[in-house]
Short mmCIF file of C-alpha atoms in Angstrom, two decimals:
data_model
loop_
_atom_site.label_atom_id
_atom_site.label_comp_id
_atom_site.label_asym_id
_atom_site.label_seq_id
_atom_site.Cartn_x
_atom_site.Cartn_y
_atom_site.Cartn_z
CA UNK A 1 33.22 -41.31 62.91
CA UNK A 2 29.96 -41.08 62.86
CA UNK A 3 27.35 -43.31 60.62
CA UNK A 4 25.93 -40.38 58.12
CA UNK A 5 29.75 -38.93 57.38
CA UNK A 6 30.75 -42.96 57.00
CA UNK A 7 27.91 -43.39 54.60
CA UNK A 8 28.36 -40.62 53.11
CA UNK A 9 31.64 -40.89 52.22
CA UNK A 10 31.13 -44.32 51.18
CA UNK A 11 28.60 -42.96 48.73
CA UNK A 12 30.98 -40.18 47.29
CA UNK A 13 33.80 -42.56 46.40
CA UNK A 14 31.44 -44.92 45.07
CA UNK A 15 31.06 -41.95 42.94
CA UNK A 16 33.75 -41.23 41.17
CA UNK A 17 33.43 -44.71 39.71
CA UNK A 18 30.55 -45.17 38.35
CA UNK A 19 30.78 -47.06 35.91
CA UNK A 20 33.08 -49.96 37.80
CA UNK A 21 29.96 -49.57 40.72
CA UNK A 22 27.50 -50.31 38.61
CA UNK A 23 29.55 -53.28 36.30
CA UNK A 24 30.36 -54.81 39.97
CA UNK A 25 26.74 -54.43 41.11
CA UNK A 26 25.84 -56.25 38.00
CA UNK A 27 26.79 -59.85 39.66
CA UNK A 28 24.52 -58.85 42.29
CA UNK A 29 21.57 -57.79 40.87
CA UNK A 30 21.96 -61.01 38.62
CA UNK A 31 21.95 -63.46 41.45
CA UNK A 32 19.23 -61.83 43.15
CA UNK A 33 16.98 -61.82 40.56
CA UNK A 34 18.05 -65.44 39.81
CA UNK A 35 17.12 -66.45 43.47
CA UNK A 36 14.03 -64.83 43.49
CA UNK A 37 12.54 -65.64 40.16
CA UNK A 38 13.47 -68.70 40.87
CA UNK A 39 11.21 -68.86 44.75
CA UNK A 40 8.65 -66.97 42.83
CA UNK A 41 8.24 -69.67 39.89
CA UNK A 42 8.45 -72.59 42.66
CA UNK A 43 5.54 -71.34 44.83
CA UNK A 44 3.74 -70.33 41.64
CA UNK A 45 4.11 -73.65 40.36
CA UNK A 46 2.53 -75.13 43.69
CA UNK A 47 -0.19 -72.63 43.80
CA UNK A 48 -1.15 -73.90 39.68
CA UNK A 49 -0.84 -77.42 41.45
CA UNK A 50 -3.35 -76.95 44.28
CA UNK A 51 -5.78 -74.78 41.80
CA UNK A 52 -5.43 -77.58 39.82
CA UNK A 53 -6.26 -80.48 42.57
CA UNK A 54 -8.84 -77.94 43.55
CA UNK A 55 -10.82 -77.96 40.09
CA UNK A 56 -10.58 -82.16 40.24
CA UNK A 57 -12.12 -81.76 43.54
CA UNK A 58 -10.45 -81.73 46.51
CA UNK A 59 -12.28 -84.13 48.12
CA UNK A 60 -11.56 -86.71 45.43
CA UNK A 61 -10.96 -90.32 46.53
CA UNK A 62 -10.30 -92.58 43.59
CA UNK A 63 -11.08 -96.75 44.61
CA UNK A 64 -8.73 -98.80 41.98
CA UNK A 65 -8.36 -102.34 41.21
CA UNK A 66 -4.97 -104.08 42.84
CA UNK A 67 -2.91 -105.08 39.90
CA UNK A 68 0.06 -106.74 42.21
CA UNK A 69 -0.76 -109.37 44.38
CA UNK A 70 2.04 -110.90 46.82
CA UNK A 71 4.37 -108.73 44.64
CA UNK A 72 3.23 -110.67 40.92
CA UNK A 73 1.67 -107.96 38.36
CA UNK A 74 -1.45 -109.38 37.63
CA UNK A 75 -1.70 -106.53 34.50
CA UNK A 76 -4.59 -104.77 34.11
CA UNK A 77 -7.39 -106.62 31.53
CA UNK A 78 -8.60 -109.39 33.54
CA UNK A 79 -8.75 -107.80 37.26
CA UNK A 80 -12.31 -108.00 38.24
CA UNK A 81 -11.86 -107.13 42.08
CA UNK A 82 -14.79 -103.93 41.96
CA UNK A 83 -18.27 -104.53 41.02
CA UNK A 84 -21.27 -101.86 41.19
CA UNK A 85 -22.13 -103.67 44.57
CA UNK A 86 -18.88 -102.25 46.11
CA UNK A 87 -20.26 -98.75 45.28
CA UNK A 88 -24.26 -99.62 46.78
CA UNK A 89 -22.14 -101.19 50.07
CA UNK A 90 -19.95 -97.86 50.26
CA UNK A 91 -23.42 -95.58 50.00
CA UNK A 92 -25.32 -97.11 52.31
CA UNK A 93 -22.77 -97.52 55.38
CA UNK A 94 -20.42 -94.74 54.72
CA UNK A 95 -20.99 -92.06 57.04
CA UNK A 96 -17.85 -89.19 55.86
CA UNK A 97 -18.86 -90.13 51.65
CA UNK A 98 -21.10 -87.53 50.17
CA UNK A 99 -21.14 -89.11 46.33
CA UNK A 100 -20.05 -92.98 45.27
CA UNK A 101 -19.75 -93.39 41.34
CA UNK A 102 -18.71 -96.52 39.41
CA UNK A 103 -16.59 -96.15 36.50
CA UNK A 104 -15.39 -97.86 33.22
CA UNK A 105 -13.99 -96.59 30.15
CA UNK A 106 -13.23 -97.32 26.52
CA UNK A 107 -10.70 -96.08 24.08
CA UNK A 108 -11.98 -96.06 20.70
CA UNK A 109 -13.55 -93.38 17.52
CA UNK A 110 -15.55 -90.94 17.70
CA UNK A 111 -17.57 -90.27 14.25
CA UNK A 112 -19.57 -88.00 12.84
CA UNK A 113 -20.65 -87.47 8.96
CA UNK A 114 -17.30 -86.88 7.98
CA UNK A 115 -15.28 -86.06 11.23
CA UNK A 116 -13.70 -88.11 13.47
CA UNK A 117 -11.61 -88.03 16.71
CA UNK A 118 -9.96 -90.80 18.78
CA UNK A 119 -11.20 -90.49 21.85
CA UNK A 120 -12.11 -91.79 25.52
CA UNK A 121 -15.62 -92.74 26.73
CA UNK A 122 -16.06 -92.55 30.55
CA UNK A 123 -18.93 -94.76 31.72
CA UNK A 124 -20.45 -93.13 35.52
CA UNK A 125 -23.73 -92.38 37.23
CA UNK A 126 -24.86 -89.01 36.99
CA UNK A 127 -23.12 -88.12 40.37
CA UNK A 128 -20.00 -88.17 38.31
CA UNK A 129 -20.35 -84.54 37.66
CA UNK A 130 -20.60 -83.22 41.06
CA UNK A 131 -17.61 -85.73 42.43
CA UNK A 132 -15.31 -84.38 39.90
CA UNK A 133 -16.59 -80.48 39.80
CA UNK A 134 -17.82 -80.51 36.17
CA UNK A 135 -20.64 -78.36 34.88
CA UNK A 136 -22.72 -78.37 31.92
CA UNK A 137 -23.21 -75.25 29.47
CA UNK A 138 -26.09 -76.41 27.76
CA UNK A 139 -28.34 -79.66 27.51
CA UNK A 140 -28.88 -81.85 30.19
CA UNK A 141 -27.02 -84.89 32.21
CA UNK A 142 -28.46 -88.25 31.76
CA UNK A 143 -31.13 -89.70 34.75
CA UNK A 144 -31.24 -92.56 36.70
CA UNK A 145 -33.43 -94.10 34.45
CA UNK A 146 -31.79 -94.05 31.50
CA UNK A 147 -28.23 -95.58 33.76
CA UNK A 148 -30.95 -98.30 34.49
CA UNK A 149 -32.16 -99.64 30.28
CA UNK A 150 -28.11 -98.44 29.13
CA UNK A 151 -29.86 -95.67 27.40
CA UNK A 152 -26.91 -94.39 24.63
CA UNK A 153 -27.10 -90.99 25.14
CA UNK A 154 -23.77 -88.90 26.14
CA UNK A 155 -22.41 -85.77 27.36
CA UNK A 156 -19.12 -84.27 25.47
CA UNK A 157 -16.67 -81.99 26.33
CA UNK A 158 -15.06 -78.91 23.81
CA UNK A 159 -12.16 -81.08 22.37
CA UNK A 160 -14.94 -83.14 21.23
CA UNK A 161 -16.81 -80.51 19.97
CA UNK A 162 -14.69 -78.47 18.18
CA UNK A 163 -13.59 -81.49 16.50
CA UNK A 164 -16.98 -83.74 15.79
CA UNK A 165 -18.61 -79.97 14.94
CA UNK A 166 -16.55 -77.51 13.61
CA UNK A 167 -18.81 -75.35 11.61
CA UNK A 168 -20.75 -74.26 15.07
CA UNK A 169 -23.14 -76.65 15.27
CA UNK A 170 -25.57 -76.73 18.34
CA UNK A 171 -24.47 -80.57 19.62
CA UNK A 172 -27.18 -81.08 21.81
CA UNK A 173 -29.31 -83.44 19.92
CA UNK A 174 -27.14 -84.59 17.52
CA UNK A 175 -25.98 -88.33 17.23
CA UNK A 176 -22.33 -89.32 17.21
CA UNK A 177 -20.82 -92.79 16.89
CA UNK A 178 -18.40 -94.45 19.08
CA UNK A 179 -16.50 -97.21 17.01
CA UNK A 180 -20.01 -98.68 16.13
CA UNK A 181 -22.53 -97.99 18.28
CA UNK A 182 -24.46 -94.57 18.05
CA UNK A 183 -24.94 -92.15 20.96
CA UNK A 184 -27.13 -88.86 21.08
CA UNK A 185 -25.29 -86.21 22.74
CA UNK A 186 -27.68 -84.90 25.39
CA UNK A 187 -25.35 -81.87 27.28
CA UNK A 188 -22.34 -80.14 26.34
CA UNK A 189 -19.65 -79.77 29.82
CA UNK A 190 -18.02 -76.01 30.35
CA UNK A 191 -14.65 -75.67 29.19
CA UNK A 192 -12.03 -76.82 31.94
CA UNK A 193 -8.54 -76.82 30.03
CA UNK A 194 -5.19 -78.50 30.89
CA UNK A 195 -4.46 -80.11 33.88
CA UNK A 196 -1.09 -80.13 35.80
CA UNK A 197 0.04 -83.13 33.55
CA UNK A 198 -0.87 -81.58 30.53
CA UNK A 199 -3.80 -84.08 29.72
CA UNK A 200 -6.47 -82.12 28.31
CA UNK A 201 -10.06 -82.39 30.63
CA UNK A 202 -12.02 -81.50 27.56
CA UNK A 203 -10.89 -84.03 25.31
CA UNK A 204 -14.10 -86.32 27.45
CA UNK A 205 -16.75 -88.30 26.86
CA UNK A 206 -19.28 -89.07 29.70
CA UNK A 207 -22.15 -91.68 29.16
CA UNK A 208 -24.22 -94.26 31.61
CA UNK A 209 -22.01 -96.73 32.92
CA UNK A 210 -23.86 -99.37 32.43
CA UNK A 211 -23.97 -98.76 28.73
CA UNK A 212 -20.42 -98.88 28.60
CA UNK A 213 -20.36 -102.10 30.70
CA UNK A 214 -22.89 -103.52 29.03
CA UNK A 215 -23.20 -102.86 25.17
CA UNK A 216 -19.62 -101.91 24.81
CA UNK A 217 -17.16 -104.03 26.62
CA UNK A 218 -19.67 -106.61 27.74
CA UNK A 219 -18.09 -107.08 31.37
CA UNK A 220 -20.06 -107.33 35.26
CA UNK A 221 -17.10 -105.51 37.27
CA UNK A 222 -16.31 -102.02 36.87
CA UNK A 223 -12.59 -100.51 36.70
CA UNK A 224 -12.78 -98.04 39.24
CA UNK A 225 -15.02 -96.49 41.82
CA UNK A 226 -15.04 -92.78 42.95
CA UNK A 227 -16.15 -90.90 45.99
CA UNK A 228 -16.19 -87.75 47.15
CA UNK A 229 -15.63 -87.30 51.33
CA UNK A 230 -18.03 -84.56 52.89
CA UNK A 231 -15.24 -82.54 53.06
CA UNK A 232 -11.56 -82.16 53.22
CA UNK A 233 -10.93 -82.23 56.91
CA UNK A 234 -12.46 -85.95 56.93
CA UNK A 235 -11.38 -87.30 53.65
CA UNK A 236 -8.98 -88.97 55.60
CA UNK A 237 -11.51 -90.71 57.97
CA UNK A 238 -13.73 -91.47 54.65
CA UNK A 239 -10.74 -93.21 52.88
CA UNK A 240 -10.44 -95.64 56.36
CA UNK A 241 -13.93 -96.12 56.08
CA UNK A 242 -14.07 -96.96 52.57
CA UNK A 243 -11.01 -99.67 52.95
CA UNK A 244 -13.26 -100.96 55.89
CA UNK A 245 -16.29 -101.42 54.04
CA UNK A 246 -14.49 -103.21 50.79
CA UNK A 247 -12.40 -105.48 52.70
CA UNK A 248 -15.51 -106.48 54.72
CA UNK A 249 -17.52 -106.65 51.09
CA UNK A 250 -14.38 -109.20 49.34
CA UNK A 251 -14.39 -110.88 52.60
CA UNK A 252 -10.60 -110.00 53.10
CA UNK A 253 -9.42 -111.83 56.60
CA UNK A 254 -7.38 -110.00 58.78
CA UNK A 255 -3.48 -109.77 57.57
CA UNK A 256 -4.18 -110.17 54.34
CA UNK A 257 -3.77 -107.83 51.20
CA UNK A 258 -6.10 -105.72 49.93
CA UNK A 259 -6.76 -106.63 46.34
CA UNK A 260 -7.84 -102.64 45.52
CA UNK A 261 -6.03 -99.33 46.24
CA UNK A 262 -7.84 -95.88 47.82
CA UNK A 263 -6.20 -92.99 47.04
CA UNK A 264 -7.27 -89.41 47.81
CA UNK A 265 -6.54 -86.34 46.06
CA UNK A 266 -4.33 -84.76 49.10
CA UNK A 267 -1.78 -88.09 48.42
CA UNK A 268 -1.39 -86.56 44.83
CA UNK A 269 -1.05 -83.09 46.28
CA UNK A 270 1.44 -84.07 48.54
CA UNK A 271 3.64 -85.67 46.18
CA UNK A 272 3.40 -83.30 43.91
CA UNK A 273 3.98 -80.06 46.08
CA UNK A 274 7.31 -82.36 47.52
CA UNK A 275 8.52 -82.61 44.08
CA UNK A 276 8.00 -78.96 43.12
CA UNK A 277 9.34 -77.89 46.44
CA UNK A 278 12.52 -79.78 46.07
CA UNK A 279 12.76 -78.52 42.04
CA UNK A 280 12.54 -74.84 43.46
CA UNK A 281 15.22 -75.35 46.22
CA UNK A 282 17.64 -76.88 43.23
CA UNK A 283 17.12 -74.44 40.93
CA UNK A 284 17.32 -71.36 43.85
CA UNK A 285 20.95 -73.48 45.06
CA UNK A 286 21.88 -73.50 41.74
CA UNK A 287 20.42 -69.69 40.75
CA UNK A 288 22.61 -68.32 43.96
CA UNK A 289 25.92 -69.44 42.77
CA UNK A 290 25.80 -66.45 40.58
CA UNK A 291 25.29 -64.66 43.69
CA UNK A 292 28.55 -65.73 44.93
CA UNK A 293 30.43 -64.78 41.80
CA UNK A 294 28.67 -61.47 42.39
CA UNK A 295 30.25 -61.07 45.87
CA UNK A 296 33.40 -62.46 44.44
CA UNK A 297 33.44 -59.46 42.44
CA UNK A 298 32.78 -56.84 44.81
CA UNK A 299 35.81 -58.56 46.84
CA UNK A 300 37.92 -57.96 43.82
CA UNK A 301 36.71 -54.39 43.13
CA UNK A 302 37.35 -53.49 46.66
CA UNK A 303 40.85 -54.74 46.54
CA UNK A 304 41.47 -52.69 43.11
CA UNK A 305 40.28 -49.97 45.41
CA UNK A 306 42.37 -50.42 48.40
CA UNK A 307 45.31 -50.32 46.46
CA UNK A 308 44.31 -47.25 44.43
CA UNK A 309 43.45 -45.15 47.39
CA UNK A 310 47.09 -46.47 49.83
CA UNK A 311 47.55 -43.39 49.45
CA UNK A 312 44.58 -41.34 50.73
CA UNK A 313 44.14 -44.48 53.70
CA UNK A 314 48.11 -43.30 54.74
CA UNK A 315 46.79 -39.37 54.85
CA UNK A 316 43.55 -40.39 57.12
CA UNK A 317 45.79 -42.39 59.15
CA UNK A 318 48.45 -39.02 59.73
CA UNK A 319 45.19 -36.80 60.49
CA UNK A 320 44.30 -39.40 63.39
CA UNK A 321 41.58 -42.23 61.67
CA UNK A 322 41.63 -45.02 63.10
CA UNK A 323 41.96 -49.14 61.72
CA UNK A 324 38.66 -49.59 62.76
CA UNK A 325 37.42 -46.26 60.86
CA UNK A 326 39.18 -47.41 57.72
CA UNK A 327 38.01 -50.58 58.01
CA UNK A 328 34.19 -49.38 58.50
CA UNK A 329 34.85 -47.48 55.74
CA UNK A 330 35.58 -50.02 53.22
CA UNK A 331 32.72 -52.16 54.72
CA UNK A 332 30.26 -49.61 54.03
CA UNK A 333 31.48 -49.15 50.62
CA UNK A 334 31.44 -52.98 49.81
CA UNK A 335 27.93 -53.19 51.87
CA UNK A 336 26.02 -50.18 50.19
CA UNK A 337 27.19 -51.77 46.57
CA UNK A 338 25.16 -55.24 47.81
CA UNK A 339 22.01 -53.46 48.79
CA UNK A 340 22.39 -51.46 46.01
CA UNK A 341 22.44 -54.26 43.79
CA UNK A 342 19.78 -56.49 45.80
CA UNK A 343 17.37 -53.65 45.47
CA UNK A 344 17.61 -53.74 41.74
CA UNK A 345 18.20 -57.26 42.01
CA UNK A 346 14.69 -57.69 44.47
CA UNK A 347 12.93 -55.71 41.67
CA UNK A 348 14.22 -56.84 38.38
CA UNK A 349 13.52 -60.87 39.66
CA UNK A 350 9.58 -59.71 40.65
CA UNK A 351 9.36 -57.73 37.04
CA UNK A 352 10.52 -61.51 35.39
CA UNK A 353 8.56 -63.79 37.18
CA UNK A 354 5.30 -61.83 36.81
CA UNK A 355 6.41 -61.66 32.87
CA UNK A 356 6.99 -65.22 33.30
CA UNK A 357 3.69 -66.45 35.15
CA UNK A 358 1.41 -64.43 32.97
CA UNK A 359 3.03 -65.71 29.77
CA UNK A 360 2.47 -69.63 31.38
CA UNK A 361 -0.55 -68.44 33.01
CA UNK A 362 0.11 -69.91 36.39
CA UNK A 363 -0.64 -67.70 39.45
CA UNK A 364 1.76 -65.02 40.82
CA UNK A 365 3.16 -65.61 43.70
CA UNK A 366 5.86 -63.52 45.75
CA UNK A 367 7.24 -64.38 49.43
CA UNK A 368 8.20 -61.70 51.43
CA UNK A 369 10.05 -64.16 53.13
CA UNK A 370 12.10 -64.77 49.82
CA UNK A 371 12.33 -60.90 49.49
CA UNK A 372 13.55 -60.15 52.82
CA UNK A 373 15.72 -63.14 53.07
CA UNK A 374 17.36 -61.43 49.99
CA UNK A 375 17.93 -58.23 51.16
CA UNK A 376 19.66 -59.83 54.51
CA UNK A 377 21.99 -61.69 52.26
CA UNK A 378 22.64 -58.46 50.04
CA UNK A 379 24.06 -57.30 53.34
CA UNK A 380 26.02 -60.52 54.45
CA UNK A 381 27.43 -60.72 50.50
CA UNK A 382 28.92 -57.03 51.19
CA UNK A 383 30.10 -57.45 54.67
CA UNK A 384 31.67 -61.11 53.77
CA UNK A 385 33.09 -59.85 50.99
CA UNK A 386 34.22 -56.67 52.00
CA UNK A 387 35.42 -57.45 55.00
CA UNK A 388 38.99 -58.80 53.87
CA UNK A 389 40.53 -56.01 51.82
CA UNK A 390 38.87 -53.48 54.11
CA UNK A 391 40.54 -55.60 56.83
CA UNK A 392 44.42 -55.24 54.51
CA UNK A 393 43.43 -51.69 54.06
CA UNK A 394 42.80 -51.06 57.92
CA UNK A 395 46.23 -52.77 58.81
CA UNK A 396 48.62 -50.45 56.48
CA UNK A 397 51.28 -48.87 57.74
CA UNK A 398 50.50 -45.18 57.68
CA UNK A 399 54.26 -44.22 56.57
CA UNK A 400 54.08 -46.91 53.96
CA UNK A 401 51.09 -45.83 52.57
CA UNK A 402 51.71 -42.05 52.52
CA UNK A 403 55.25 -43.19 50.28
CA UNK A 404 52.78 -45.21 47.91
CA UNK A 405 52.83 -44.14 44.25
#
């Protein structure tokens, strides 16, 4: 028999069912579109997650103070293991470090006239902005100079001023209090939003460190220190170099623990892009087992079929088919209901992760890995499946079957 009168066959009993076709294409289509929304969302999800990284800077290496030493938590207040002199000894000898900032921060009130807002104020050089890709839409950042006499000037982010200025007041120029101690706001940053954890990057206050160090929390060490590697391809080298230069600077003898972390951007990324990875293949395992109660049901259908057509397989058999003909038959049926259904299956999944990713605004993403993988298992699911009652309906007894009522 040849493949177009096999097919077409196929496609004429499928036919005069329609309505069973299409009810057993239904499990189909469902795991399909399960398995593919479900690839689509994952990959989206890392794509948000490196746009994200991307916007913190990708070249981000973050310098923190060691709170466990010999495996004892030493907490967090009274670790004093970075001073600004850590940051002067990483500028001058670092060769793969474009930008060294100190930092310290302060939880406390923001106040003005009659509003307020809890808040946090980050204490940096002006450097700051370029290490962690912010920008300023109006005013200016704060010099040298002014980092030098803790001048109390600041630059806020939206959060701050939507909630410190809500009638649409021009900030720049305007003084604001932090718990006590008054601060003219000199710039205004450009809107950043969310990050992958949900904190908000707007809800930020930037000011000289030193007048955060000094005037605020009256301490000589700084909580953290952050860099920025010339680029991504060395950040590695830069984070060896900076662990060099720090265990040289706390005179750290060979063997012994550092008493400060480095971390780099592409750790987070990595971790992150793992967990998302695994989440997706979960949720795809657990999205396909529809797909197998799909094929389940085309297995089922094709045995109704079988036994409704004993009849018609007993007359093919008188006229001279063959088992294998009858079999390829049934297979073709069973196979062109898969595709069928992975087609609409392929289509509908693409339709709901789009809807999806543009209602979570994350980017859309579609493999055509994930889309031709699909289709191949469209085809297994209908030759798996199939193949059994096409196989019972291949080995009946022509005489048999021709009696059948």
């Amino acid at each position: 028999m040849s493949l177009y009168n096999l097919f077409h066959i196929a496609i004429v009993a499928l036919l005069r069912n329609k309505t069973r076709a299409l009810l057993t294409m239904l499990g189909v289509v469902i795991g399909i579109s399960s398995v593919i929304a479900m690839l689509s969302l994952g990959q989206s999800s890392s794509e948000n997650i490196r746009n994200e990284v991307s916007g913190m800077g990708t070249n981000l290496i973050m310098v923190m103070r060691q709170w466990r030493r010999a495996g004892v938590n030493t907490g967090n207040s009274n670790v004093e293991t970075l001073v600004y002199e850590d940051c002067e000894a990483i500028r001058r000898q670092a060769q793969y470090v474009d930008y060294v900032s100190p930092y310290v921060s302060s939880g406390g009130q923001l106040v003005r006239g009659n509003n307020n807002w809890p808040s946090t104020v980050n204490g940096v050089e002006a450097c700051y902005l370029d290490i962690r890709k912010y920008k300023l839409s109006s005013g200016t950042f704060f010099t040298d100079e002014q980092v030098e006499r803790y001048a109390k000037v600041c630059i806020i982010g939206q959060t701050v001023v939507e909630n410190l200025f809500p009638n649409g007041e021009n900030p720049v120029g305007q003084e604001i209090r932090f718990n006590k101690t008054p601060f003219k706001v000199i710039g205004v940053l450009e809107e950043k939003g969310e990050n992958q954890m949900g904190q908000d990057q707007d809800d930020i206050v930037i000011a000289p460190f030193t007048t955060i160090q000094k005037r605020i929390l009256a301490i000589d060490y700084v909580h953290m220190i952050y860099a920025s590697a010339k680029s991504e391809e060395v950040a590695n080298l830069a984070t060896d170099e900076i662990e060099d230069i720090l265990r040289l600077q706390h005179r750290i003898q060979p063997g012994q623990e550092n008493d400060f972390d480095v971390r780099t951007q592409s750790e987070m990324l990595d971790m992150m892009t793992s967990i998302t990875g695994f989440l997706t293949v979960l949720l795809a395992a657990i999205a396909s087992i529809s797909l197998v109660v799909g094929g389940i049901g085309i297995m089922n259908i094709m045995y109704v079929t079988v036994t409704e057509r004993t009849k018609e397989i007993g007359l093919r058999m008188a006229i001279g088919a063959r088992g294998r003909d009858i079999m390829m038959q049934f297979l073709a049926e069973s196979t062109i209901l898969s595709l069928i259904g992975g087609v609409i299956g392929v289509l509908f999944g693409i339709l709901l992760s789009y809807i999806v990713t543009a209602v979570i605004n994350w980017p859309f993403v579609i493999s055509t890995t994930a889309v031709a993988v699909s289709f191949f298992v469209c085809a297994a699911t209908g030759i798996f499946f199939g193949w059994y009652p096409a196989k019972k309906a291949a080995n009946l007894d022509p005489i048999n079957a021709l009696r059948y009522e």
